């Protein structure tokens, strides 16, 4: 009778013994939702540490305590620490009489060119004058792909003062040089924004990573946007770590750049397995500017942190 | 190398086993835990890993086995069997037949590598003396036809497609009919990327398939895919009844466990892996030798087959 009474008066201390099975379950659940295993592990460790030795409140169940603590941790990781107001930044650049430059980088086939075009659509609606720089000079059809997007976007532009133009120099050329020429062209011709498309590359491919780092250090874009797909599993960790590492190691600069934020694409293909959002923000500490939710120009949304937290924790 | 991390972790778990003075439930549990953690870190589906864990525990009866060496061998065999089961569905992939048209249709998620892989396969068969052609039935993606055209031109492979036609079914059928009439032996049809959540896109895939009647449909899957792999693969299997899988982007660091989960879920074999963006960057895939390679090879095999 006594022990029964005690367990309901909130005097129980959380111990390894009581916490571990709950942590185990929640970790496996996070992995099922496509959180990278290392990150699920770290996260569970830190929640466990924060709860260890604490007293449970009256009528509080240990699983509820863990859940609440995990929810707080997830929110903290996913909530942007910097402003996501790109339009304000563009206005700032405008007042400095220079074009604002965004560079889209990432591994192969994740949706860089498509989501660059979606961002362009959004900027056109905000009446900006945009130059798309076709700096993927490697993949077959990459230039034509952007040409089609620019044409489509122009056709959609029936009102407002938005303008889009494509800056292309064909294939096989040095992408850093093309980006430079594009930015100069934009400055001379009073474009507000330059969107730089780059070739997809594997994070382990040193020559290609060096070339990317050069493109970044030569052109110093205002924003370096890593495009990653929500489908990616544990590889997300390696991709982001190594892209950041390459920007740093191969830059030859005192103050090297890093990824400023992400676009999380193909969010419409994963049901509730939203773990990549967590993996990516956890690794970089940078915000997700947009999520891609489809293959048309309007399929670009803001990340709902509460939605992601809910999906990660739901049973 | 492909799944190298997994191999290293499993090997070190086996080494621990060899070092253990007595093999009891606790040692077995810790080995199984290590292996399962390694599989999860390689993107193998969580449910599959749970099943594998249960199977190993079921197939190893420590009480029946008196001596230590026997126990170790038994455990290793149980683990290897489960890993083989994971990548080897024991289904023979389609073998094209000479002097008639063999239609291949490529399907998969957006950006998986279908278009790139089309030309790789075409080139693979062309080098072996087959008469091969490509059909672009992707009328959706911007620049899709240019992409296929430029790849095909580089590889010197005849191709068919259109800038104006918007119906992928019509294009696919036209292209296949044309190359059939010209006595081509392998005709590869590239299609748009799609996903199970878009019913209409899946319907379109079924229609293309019904029109061109492929001898084999190939599911192209990105080697970096995580836990969404299984449900997407199952949906493609159901809608397009693919016969085999090609796992792409296995150059670099990708762990491939997602694609491997697709094998187990759909009982379809992986036939090639893509290892780069260039035409020749493709390797044949043989499940058993793959597992042996992953696990640090010969010494492991010797240990098990003696
Ligand atoms: N379902 C879905 N598909 C998307 C999304 N974003 C892009 N895609 C598709 O993904 C495929 C690849 O997109 P691209 O924009 O060409 O990708 P990329 O990263 O530029 O590719 P590379 O330049 O070859 O490295 C295309 O079929 C796009 O339509 C998205 O948010 N949802
Ligand atoms: N590193 C590497 N890149 C690959 C491999 N296979 C394809 N790619 C790249 O992945 C990207 C997407 O390839 P695509 O062939 O366009 O993919 P897809 O499935 O046809 O794309 P959609 O038609 O848009 O659905 C391109 O940048 C390819 O060069 C591979 O094995 N390794
Ligand atoms: Mg691109
Ligand atoms: Mg394609």
Tab-separated table of N, CA and C in Angstrom, chain A residues 140-294:
chain	number	residue	atom	x	y	z
A	140	UNK	N	24.220	17.571	-68.142
A	140	UNK	CA	23.494	17.701	-69.401
A	140	UNK	C	22.130	18.338	-69.158
A	141	UNK	N	21.794	19.286	-69.985
A	141	UNK	CA	20.463	19.890	-69.913
A	141	UNK	C	20.296	20.924	-68.817
A	142	UNK	N	21.322	21.151	-68.023
A	142	UNK	CA	21.176	22.070	-66.889
A	142	UNK	C	20.849	23.494	-67.347
A	143	UNK	N	21.522	23.936	-68.411
A	143	UNK	CA	21.303	25.297	-68.901
A	143	UNK	C	19.910	25.419	-69.526
A	144	UNK	N	19.550	24.418	-70.341
A	144	UNK	CA	18.223	24.435	-70.973
A	144	UNK	C	17.120	24.389	-69.922
A	145	UNK	N	17.361	23.635	-68.853
A	145	UNK	CA	16.383	23.547	-67.769
A	145	UNK	C	16.069	24.943	-67.213
A	146	UNK	N	17.113	25.723	-66.959
A	146	UNK	CA	16.908	27.076	-66.429
A	146	UNK	C	16.284	27.994	-67.477
A	147	UNK	N	16.634	27.753	-68.735
A	147	UNK	CA	16.077	28.561	-69.816
A	147	UNK	C	14.558	28.383	-69.846
A	148	UNK	N	14.134	27.110	-69.704
A	148	UNK	CA	12.693	26.823	-69.681
A	148	UNK	C	12.034	27.498	-68.476
A	149	UNK	N	12.691	27.396	-67.319
A	149	UNK	CA	12.108	28.025	-66.126
A	149	UNK	C	11.989	29.534	-66.306
A	150	UNK	N	13.041	30.158	-66.824
A	150	UNK	CA	13.004	31.613	-67.013
A	150	UNK	C	11.869	31.979	-67.964
A	151	UNK	N	11.700	31.190	-69.018
A	151	UNK	CA	10.638	31.458	-69.989
A	151	UNK	C	9.263	31.300	-69.324
A	152	UNK	N	9.091	30.184	-68.583
A	152	UNK	CA	7.822	29.963	-67.874
A	152	UNK	C	7.513	31.106	-66.918
A	153	UNK	N	8.526	31.516	-66.178
A	153	UNK	CA	8.326	32.553	-65.162
A	153	UNK	C	7.949	33.877	-65.809
A	154	UNK	N	8.556	34.153	-66.950
A	154	UNK	CA	8.211	35.381	-67.676
A	154	UNK	C	6.759	35.331	-68.143
A	155	UNK	N	6.355	34.139	-68.600
A	155	UNK	CA	4.991	33.984	-69.096
A	155	UNK	C	3.967	34.163	-67.966
A	156	UNK	N	4.372	33.792	-66.762
A	156	UNK	CA	3.468	33.917	-65.617
A	156	UNK	C	3.386	35.343	-65.102
A	157	UNK	N	4.319	36.162	-65.548
A	157	UNK	CA	4.472	37.519	-65.029
A	157	UNK	C	3.555	38.463	-65.804
A	158	UNK	N	2.275	38.489	-65.418
A	158	UNK	CA	1.331	39.292	-66.196
A	158	UNK	C	1.094	40.664	-65.588
A	159	UNK	N	1.420	40.811	-64.311
A	159	UNK	CA	1.275	42.133	-63.706
A	159	UNK	C	2.496	42.388	-62.819
A	160	UNK	N	2.591	43.604	-62.322
A	160	UNK	CA	3.724	43.934	-61.457
A	160	UNK	C	4.951	44.271	-62.270
A	161	UNK	N	6.013	44.672	-61.576
A	161	UNK	CA	7.195	45.131	-62.302
A	161	UNK	C	8.360	44.142	-62.215
A	162	UNK	N	8.078	42.930	-61.786
A	162	UNK	CA	9.128	41.910	-61.692
A	162	UNK	C	9.703	41.560	-63.063
A	163	UNK	N	11.014	41.339	-63.088
A	163	UNK	CA	11.685	40.981	-64.342
A	163	UNK	C	12.635	39.828	-64.060
A	164	UNK	N	12.685	38.844	-64.957
A	164	UNK	CA	13.670	37.784	-64.808
A	164	UNK	C	14.443	37.599	-66.108
A	165	UNK	N	15.737	37.451	-65.961
A	165	UNK	CA	16.590	37.220	-67.117
A	165	UNK	C	17.562	36.088	-66.773
A	166	UNK	N	17.985	35.358	-67.797
A	166	UNK	CA	18.942	34.274	-67.570
A	166	UNK	C	20.324	34.699	-68.060
A	167	UNK	N	21.326	34.466	-67.243
A	167	UNK	CA	22.709	34.727	-67.645
A	167	UNK	C	23.384	33.388	-67.878
A	168	UNK	N	23.698	33.075	-69.129
A	168	UNK	CA	24.282	31.759	-69.414
A	168	UNK	C	25.504	31.865	-70.304
A	169	UNK	N	26.439	30.932	-70.076
A	169	UNK	CA	27.649	30.892	-70.901
A	169	UNK	C	27.924	29.471	-71.386
A	170	UNK	N	26.860	28.648	-71.427
A	170	UNK	CA	27.019	27.291	-71.944
A	170	UNK	C	27.691	26.352	-70.967
A	171	UNK	N	28.283	25.294	-71.548
A	171	UNK	CA	28.845	24.221	-70.723
A	171	UNK	C	30.370	24.246	-70.688
A	172	UNK	N	30.913	23.541	-69.731
A	172	UNK	CA	32.350	23.282	-69.703
A	172	UNK	C	33.198	24.429	-69.187
A	173	UNK	N	32.571	25.543	-68.815
A	173	UNK	CA	33.352	26.708	-68.382
A	173	UNK	C	33.497	26.737	-66.864
A	174	UNK	N	34.372	27.623	-66.411
A	174	UNK	CA	34.597	27.788	-64.984
A	174	UNK	C	33.399	28.505	-64.343
A	175	UNK	N	32.750	27.833	-63.415
A	175	UNK	CA	31.506	28.378	-62.871
A	175	UNK	C	31.741	29.626	-62.019
A	176	UNK	N	32.889	29.685	-61.342
A	176	UNK	CA	33.176	30.864	-60.519
A	176	UNK	C	33.247	32.120	-61.393
A	177	UNK	N	33.853	31.969	-62.568
A	177	UNK	CA	33.990	33.079	-63.507
A	177	UNK	C	32.644	33.511	-64.058
A	178	UNK	N	31.793	32.542	-64.357
A	178	UNK	CA	30.463	32.893	-64.879
A	178	UNK	C	29.664	33.646	-63.820
A	179	UNK	N	29.757	33.159	-62.569
A	179	UNK	CA	29.038	33.841	-61.489
A	179	UNK	C	29.523	35.280	-61.356
A	180	UNK	N	30.831	35.444	-61.466
A	180	UNK	CA	31.419	36.797	-61.358
A	180	UNK	C	30.879	37.705	-62.463
A	181	UNK	N	30.914	37.181	-63.690
A	181	UNK	CA	30.404	37.967	-64.822
A	181	UNK	C	28.931	38.305	-64.631
A	182	UNK	N	28.177	37.331	-64.118
A	182	UNK	CA	26.743	37.545	-63.918
A	182	UNK	C	26.511	38.657	-62.902
A	183	UNK	N	27.277	38.621	-61.825
A	183	UNK	CA	27.093	39.626	-60.777
A	183	UNK	C	27.469	41.022	-61.300
A	184	UNK	N	28.541	41.079	-62.078
A	184	UNK	CA	28.922	42.359	-62.700
A	184	UNK	C	27.834	42.865	-63.640
A	185	UNK	N	27.332	41.946	-64.453
A	185	UNK	CA	26.263	42.290	-65.394
A	185	UNK	C	25.052	42.824	-64.630
A	186	UNK	N	24.744	42.147	-63.510
A	186	UNK	CA	23.591	42.547	-62.701
A	186	UNK	C	23.798	43.938	-62.110
A	187	UNK	N	25.029	44.206	-61.684
A	187	UNK	CA	25.318	45.500	-61.081
A	187	UNK	C	25.162	46.618	-62.116
A	188	UNK	N	25.731	46.381	-63.295
A	188	UNK	CA	25.670	47.386	-64.356
A	188	UNK	C	24.237	47.636	-64.809
A	189	UNK	N	23.457	46.550	-64.867
A	189	UNK	CA	22.100	46.666	-65.402
A	189	UNK	C	21.018	46.781	-64.325
A	190	UNK	N	21.448	47.126	-63.134
A	190	UNK	CA	20.521	47.383	-62.030
A	190	UNK	C	19.545	46.246	-61.697
A	191	UNK	N	20.069	45.054	-61.670
A	191	UNK	CA	19.248	43.949	-61.155
A	191	UNK	C	19.266	44.017	-59.627
A	192	UNK	N	18.176	43.572	-59.007
A	192	UNK	CA	18.107	43.582	-57.541
A	192	UNK	C	18.725	42.315	-56.939
A	193	UNK	N	18.519	41.201	-57.646
A	193	UNK	CA	18.916	39.919	-57.073
A	193	UNK	C	19.600	39.058	-58.123
A	194	UNK	N	20.650	38.337	-57.720
A	194	UNK	CA	21.238	37.314	-58.580
A	194	UNK	C	21.057	35.962	-57.894
A	195	UNK	N	20.448	35.021	-58.607
A	195	UNK	CA	20.286	33.666	-58.087
A	195	UNK	C	21.272	32.755	-58.811
A	196	UNK	N	22.226	32.209	-58.081
A	196	UNK	CA	23.288	31.422	-58.708
A	196	UNK	C	22.979	29.931	-58.564
A	197	UNK	N	22.752	29.272	-59.708
A	197	UNK	CA	22.542	27.820	-59.708
A	197	UNK	C	23.902	27.150	-59.830
A	198	UNK	N	24.141	26.138	-59.035
A	198	UNK	CA	25.418	25.417	-59.148
A	198	UNK	C	25.163	23.952	-59.449
A	199	UNK	N	26.185	23.264	-59.931
A	199	UNK	CA	26.063	21.840	-60.236
A	199	UNK	C	25.970	21.047	-58.931
A	200	UNK	N	25.216	19.972	-58.974
A	200	UNK	CA	25.176	19.067	-57.830
A	200	UNK	C	26.527	18.382	-57.694
A	201	UNK	N	26.918	18.099	-56.457
A	201	UNK	CA	28.199	17.398	-56.271
A	201	UNK	C	28.154	16.602	-54.983
A	202	UNK	N	28.920	15.505	-54.992
A	202	UNK	CA	29.022	14.678	-53.800
A	202	UNK	C	30.018	15.328	-52.846
A	203	UNK	N	29.687	15.284	-51.579
A	203	UNK	CA	30.508	15.970	-50.570
A	203	UNK	C	31.920	15.423	-50.461
A	204	UNK	N	32.157	14.228	-51.003
A	204	UNK	CA	33.490	13.625	-50.936
A	204	UNK	C	34.340	13.920	-52.163
A	205	UNK	N	33.721	14.534	-53.167
A	205	UNK	CA	34.436	14.766	-54.423
A	205	UNK	C	35.284	16.028	-54.305
A	206	UNK	N	36.552	15.831	-53.972
A	206	UNK	CA	37.386	16.976	-53.620
A	206	UNK	C	37.520	18.029	-54.724
A	207	UNK	N	37.802	17.613	-55.966
A	207	UNK	CA	37.927	18.650	-57.002
A	207	UNK	C	36.663	19.509	-57.123
A	208	UNK	N	35.516	18.857	-57.071
A	208	UNK	CA	34.268	19.610	-57.206
A	208	UNK	C	33.995	20.475	-55.980
A	209	UNK	N	34.365	19.979	-54.806
A	209	UNK	CA	34.172	20.781	-53.594
A	209	UNK	C	35.112	21.989	-53.592
A	210	UNK	N	36.310	21.799	-54.107
A	210	UNK	CA	37.241	22.929	-54.235
A	210	UNK	C	36.678	23.988	-55.170
A	211	UNK	N	36.108	23.521	-56.281
A	211	UNK	CA	35.548	24.458	-57.263
A	211	UNK	C	34.399	25.251	-56.639
A	212	UNK	N	33.605	24.594	-55.815
A	212	UNK	CA	32.489	25.285	-55.162
A	212	UNK	C	33.000	26.334	-54.181
A	213	UNK	N	34.009	25.921	-53.426
A	213	UNK	CA	34.580	26.840	-52.452
A	213	UNK	C	35.158	28.071	-53.142
A	214	UNK	N	35.735	27.833	-54.306
A	214	UNK	CA	36.281	28.956	-55.079
A	214	UNK	C	35.153	29.880	-55.531
A	215	UNK	N	34.084	29.283	-56.039
A	215	UNK	CA	32.950	30.088	-56.490
A	215	UNK	C	32.471	31.002	-55.358
A	216	UNK	N	32.408	30.422	-54.157
A	216	UNK	CA	31.923	31.180	-53.000
A	216	UNK	C	32.919	32.261	-52.589
A	217	UNK	N	34.205	31.908	-52.527
A	217	UNK	CA	35.140	32.924	-52.020
A	217	UNK	C	35.387	34.035	-53.030
A	218	UNK	N	35.308	33.706	-54.311
A	218	UNK	CA	35.489	34.744	-55.323
A	218	UNK	C	34.299	35.707	-55.341
A	219	UNK	N	33.098	35.154	-55.157
A	219	UNK	CA	31.911	35.980	-55.369
A	219	UNK	C	31.212	36.458	-54.101
A	220	UNK	N	31.595	35.902	-52.953
A	220	UNK	CA	31.015	36.324	-51.666
A	220	UNK	C	29.510	36.592	-51.746
A	221	UNK	N	28.739	35.552	-52.011
A	221	UNK	CA	27.278	35.747	-52.084
A	221	UNK	C	26.724	36.196	-50.729
A	222	UNK	N	25.598	36.899	-50.766
A	222	UNK	CA	24.975	37.317	-49.509
A	222	UNK	C	24.461	36.112	-48.731
A	223	UNK	N	23.900	35.165	-49.452
A	223	UNK	CA	23.403	33.969	-48.772
A	223	UNK	C	23.850	32.708	-49.498
A	224	UNK	N	24.380	31.763	-48.702
A	224	UNK	CA	24.696	30.439	-49.234
A	224	UNK	C	23.615	29.503	-48.730
A	225	UNK	N	22.810	29.046	-49.671
A	225	UNK	CA	21.674	28.201	-49.305
A	225	UNK	C	21.980	26.757	-49.671
A	226	UNK	N	21.981	25.904	-48.675
A	226	UNK	CA	22.153	24.479	-48.942
A	226	UNK	C	20.784	23.892	-49.220
A	227	UNK	N	20.676	23.242	-50.386
A	227	UNK	CA	19.417	22.591	-50.728
A	227	UNK	C	19.562	21.106	-50.410
A	228	UNK	N	18.700	20.635	-49.529
A	228	UNK	CA	18.750	19.222	-49.145
A	228	UNK	C	17.364	18.631	-49.243
A	229	UNK	N	17.280	17.342	-49.549
A	229	UNK	CA	15.941	16.778	-49.689
A	229	UNK	C	15.494	16.087	-48.407
A	230	UNK	N	14.203	16.180	-48.150
A	230	UNK	CA	13.632	15.588	-46.935
A	230	UNK	C	13.745	14.063	-46.959
A	231	UNK	N	14.016	13.508	-48.145
A	231	UNK	CA	14.133	12.045	-48.263
A	231	UNK	C	15.432	11.510	-47.674
A	232	UNK	N	16.431	12.362	-47.563
A	232	UNK	CA	17.773	11.892	-47.195
A	232	UNK	C	17.782	11.331	-45.772
A	233	UNK	N	18.540	10.266	-45.586
A	233	UNK	CA	18.623	9.650	-44.264
A	233	UNK	C	19.847	10.110	-43.506
A	234	UNK	N	20.607	9.165	-42.993
A	234	UNK	CA	21.782	9.484	-42.179
A	234	UNK	C	22.824	10.311	-42.916
A	235	UNK	N	22.788	10.218	-44.240
A	235	UNK	CA	23.745	10.924	-45.073
A	235	UNK	C	23.671	12.449	-44.901
A	236	UNK	N	22.551	12.934	-44.421
A	236	UNK	CA	22.395	14.380	-44.213
A	236	UNK	C	23.537	14.934	-43.367
A	237	UNK	N	23.913	14.197	-42.356
A	237	UNK	CA	24.947	14.641	-41.423
A	237	UNK	C	26.258	14.847	-42.161
A	238	UNK	N	26.630	13.842	-42.933
A	238	UNK	CA	27.891	13.893	-43.664
A	238	UNK	C	27.879	14.999	-44.729
A	239	UNK	N	26.753	15.119	-45.416
A	239	UNK	CA	26.650	16.138	-46.468
A	239	UNK	C	26.904	17.526	-45.899
A	240	UNK	N	26.170	17.865	-44.858
A	240	UNK	CA	26.264	19.225	-44.319
A	240	UNK	C	27.613	19.483	-43.670
A	241	UNK	N	28.100	18.503	-42.944
A	241	UNK	CA	29.393	18.663	-42.295
A	241	UNK	C	30.463	18.935	-43.337
A	242	UNK	N	30.454	18.115	-44.396
A	242	UNK	CA	31.528	18.228	-45.388
A	242	UNK	C	31.371	19.435	-46.304
A	243	UNK	N	30.142	19.850	-46.598
A	243	UNK	CA	29.985	21.086	-47.379
A	243	UNK	C	30.540	22.265	-46.576
A	244	UNK	N	30.193	22.313	-45.305
A	244	UNK	CA	30.713	23.390	-44.467
A	244	UNK	C	32.233	23.339	-44.355
A	245	UNK	N	32.729	22.122	-44.165
A	245	UNK	CA	34.169	21.925	-44.028
A	245	UNK	C	34.903	22.387	-45.283
A	246	UNK	N	34.336	22.040	-46.445
A	246	UNK	CA	34.984	22.396	-47.710
A	246	UNK	C	34.981	23.912	-47.911
A	247	UNK	N	33.864	24.562	-47.562
A	247	UNK	CA	33.794	26.027	-47.709
A	247	UNK	C	34.892	26.681	-46.870
A	248	UNK	N	35.172	26.041	-45.734
A	248	UNK	CA	36.175	26.572	-44.831
A	248	UNK	C	37.598	26.226	-45.320
A	249	UNK	N	37.833	24.930	-45.500
A	249	UNK	CA	39.192	24.459	-45.783
A	249	UNK	C	39.745	24.930	-47.120
A	250	UNK	N	38.898	24.999	-48.136
A	250	UNK	CA	39.404	25.295	-49.477
A	250	UNK	C	39.300	26.773	-49.832
A	251	UNK	N	38.894	27.610	-48.879
A	251	UNK	CA	38.622	29.000	-49.230
A	251	UNK	C	39.908	29.822	-49.337
A	252	UNK	N	40.908	29.458	-48.536
A	252	UNK	CA	42.130	30.249	-48.498
A	252	UNK	C	41.915	31.632	-47.880
A	253	UNK	N	40.803	31.783	-47.163
A	253	UNK	CA	40.501	33.100	-46.591
A	253	UNK	C	40.610	33.073	-45.067
A	254	UNK	N	40.845	34.245	-44.500
A	254	UNK	CA	40.881	34.391	-43.042
A	254	UNK	C	39.516	34.097	-42.434
A	255	UNK	N	38.499	34.696	-43.043
A	255	UNK	CA	37.141	34.501	-42.546
A	255	UNK	C	36.306	33.719	-43.550
A	256	UNK	N	36.450	32.406	-43.514
A	256	UNK	CA	35.738	31.622	-44.522
A	256	UNK	C	34.233	31.654	-44.286
A	257	UNK	N	33.486	31.331	-45.330
A	257	UNK	CA	32.028	31.313	-45.254
A	257	UNK	C	31.536	29.945	-44.807
A	258	UNK	N	30.268	29.899	-44.472
A	258	UNK	CA	29.621	28.625	-44.172
A	258	UNK	C	28.197	28.679	-44.711
A	259	UNK	N	27.498	27.560	-44.602
A	259	UNK	CA	26.103	27.522	-45.047
A	259	UNK	C	25.285	28.480	-44.183
A	260	UNK	N	24.494	29.363	-44.842
A	260	UNK	CA	23.704	30.332	-44.078
A	260	UNK	C	22.310	29.816	-43.748
A	261	UNK	N	21.877	28.822	-44.497
A	261	UNK	CA	20.537	28.300	-44.254
A	261	UNK	C	20.213	27.231	-45.274
A	262	UNK	N	19.045	26.621	-45.112
A	262	UNK	CA	18.702	25.491	-45.964
A	262	UNK	C	17.353	25.683	-46.652
A	263	UNK	N	17.205	24.999	-47.768
A	263	UNK	CA	15.867	24.750	-48.310
A	263	UNK	C	15.681	23.239	-48.250
A	264	UNK	N	14.605	22.822	-47.632
A	264	UNK	CA	14.329	21.395	-47.477
A	264	UNK	C	13.291	20.993	-48.515
A	265	UNK	N	13.724	20.234	-49.500
A	265	UNK	CA	12.845	19.941	-50.642
A	265	UNK	C	12.149	18.592	-50.513
A	266	UNK	N	11.227	18.362	-51.430
A	266	UNK	CA	10.508	17.082	-51.535
A	266	UNK	C	9.803	16.730	-50.230
A	267	UNK	N	9.366	17.760	-49.548
A	267	UNK	CA	8.660	17.587	-48.283
A	267	UNK	C	7.319	16.890	-48.510
A	268	UNK	N	6.878	16.895	-49.759
A	268	UNK	CA	5.609	16.248	-50.099
A	268	UNK	C	5.769	14.747	-50.326
A	269	UNK	N	6.983	14.215	-50.220
A	269	UNK	CA	7.191	12.801	-50.564
A	269	UNK	C	7.422	11.918	-49.339
A	270	UNK	N	7.362	12.493	-48.145
A	270	UNK	CA	7.833	11.750	-46.976
A	270	UNK	C	6.774	11.460	-45.922
A	271	UNK	N	5.519	11.751	-46.219
A	271	UNK	CA	4.450	11.623	-45.223
A	271	UNK	C	4.856	12.350	-43.944
A	272	UNK	N	4.888	11.628	-42.819
A	272	UNK	CA	5.243	12.333	-41.578
A	272	UNK	C	6.682	12.064	-41.142
A	273	UNK	N	7.484	11.500	-42.038
A	273	UNK	CA	8.878	11.201	-41.673
A	273	UNK	C	9.743	12.446	-41.875
A	274	UNK	N	9.569	13.401	-41.006
A	274	UNK	CA	10.143	14.736	-41.188
A	274	UNK	C	11.527	14.901	-40.554
A	275	UNK	N	12.138	13.784	-40.170
A	275	UNK	CA	13.387	13.828	-39.408
A	275	UNK	C	14.528	14.604	-40.040
A	276	UNK	N	14.586	14.656	-41.378
A	276	UNK	CA	15.685	15.370	-42.034
A	276	UNK	C	15.701	16.843	-41.630
A	277	UNK	N	14.533	17.406	-41.364
A	277	UNK	CA	14.470	18.802	-40.926
A	277	UNK	C	15.274	18.972	-39.638
A	278	UNK	N	15.128	18.017	-38.751
A	278	UNK	CA	15.853	18.086	-37.487
A	278	UNK	C	17.346	17.844	-37.698
A	279	UNK	N	17.673	16.795	-38.466
A	279	UNK	CA	19.082	16.486	-38.707
A	279	UNK	C	19.807	17.705	-39.256
A	280	UNK	N	19.184	18.360	-40.232
A	280	UNK	CA	19.865	19.474	-40.915
A	280	UNK	C	20.040	20.679	-40.008
A	281	UNK	N	19.009	21.020	-39.237
A	281	UNK	CA	19.143	22.184	-38.354
A	281	UNK	C	20.080	21.878	-37.194
A	282	UNK	N	20.051	20.633	-36.742
A	282	UNK	CA	20.924	20.245	-35.635
A	282	UNK	C	22.393	20.390	-36.032
A	283	UNK	N	22.729	19.894	-37.221
A	283	UNK	CA	24.122	19.902	-37.667
A	283	UNK	C	24.643	21.318	-37.917
A	284	UNK	N	23.828	22.125	-38.581
A	284	UNK	CA	24.345	23.434	-39.000
A	284	UNK	C	24.068	24.535	-37.980
A	285	UNK	N	23.040	24.362	-37.168
A	285	UNK	CA	22.610	25.464	-36.312
A	285	UNK	C	21.995	26.599	-37.129
A	286	UNK	N	21.709	26.332	-38.393
A	286	UNK	CA	21.159	27.358	-39.285
A	286	UNK	C	19.697	27.056	-39.619
A	287	UNK	N	18.969	28.070	-40.004
A	287	UNK	CA	17.530	27.882	-40.235
A	287	UNK	C	17.181	27.264	-41.591
A	288	UNK	N	15.998	26.705	-41.636
A	288	UNK	CA	15.417	26.274	-42.906
A	288	UNK	C	14.591	27.443	-43.433
A	289	UNK	N	15.053	28.043	-44.525
A	289	UNK	CA	14.351	29.198	-45.072
A	289	UNK	C	13.017	28.813	-45.692
A	290	UNK	N	13.059	27.719	-46.453
A	290	UNK	CA	11.840	27.276	-47.121
A	290	UNK	C	11.781	25.758	-47.139
A	291	UNK	N	10.561	25.247	-47.287
A	291	UNK	CA	10.428	23.837	-47.645
A	291	UNK	C	9.789	23.755	-49.025
A	292	UNK	N	10.296	22.834	-49.821
A	292	UNK	CA	9.730	22.582	-51.145
A	292	UNK	C	8.667	21.510	-50.998
A	293	UNK	N	7.466	21.804	-51.501
A	293	UNK	CA	6.362	20.868	-51.275
A	293	UNK	C	5.747	20.380	-52.579
A	294	UNK	N	6.493	20.446	-53.658
A	294	UNK	CA	5.944	19.985	-54.927
A	294	UNK	C	6.781	20.498	-56.088
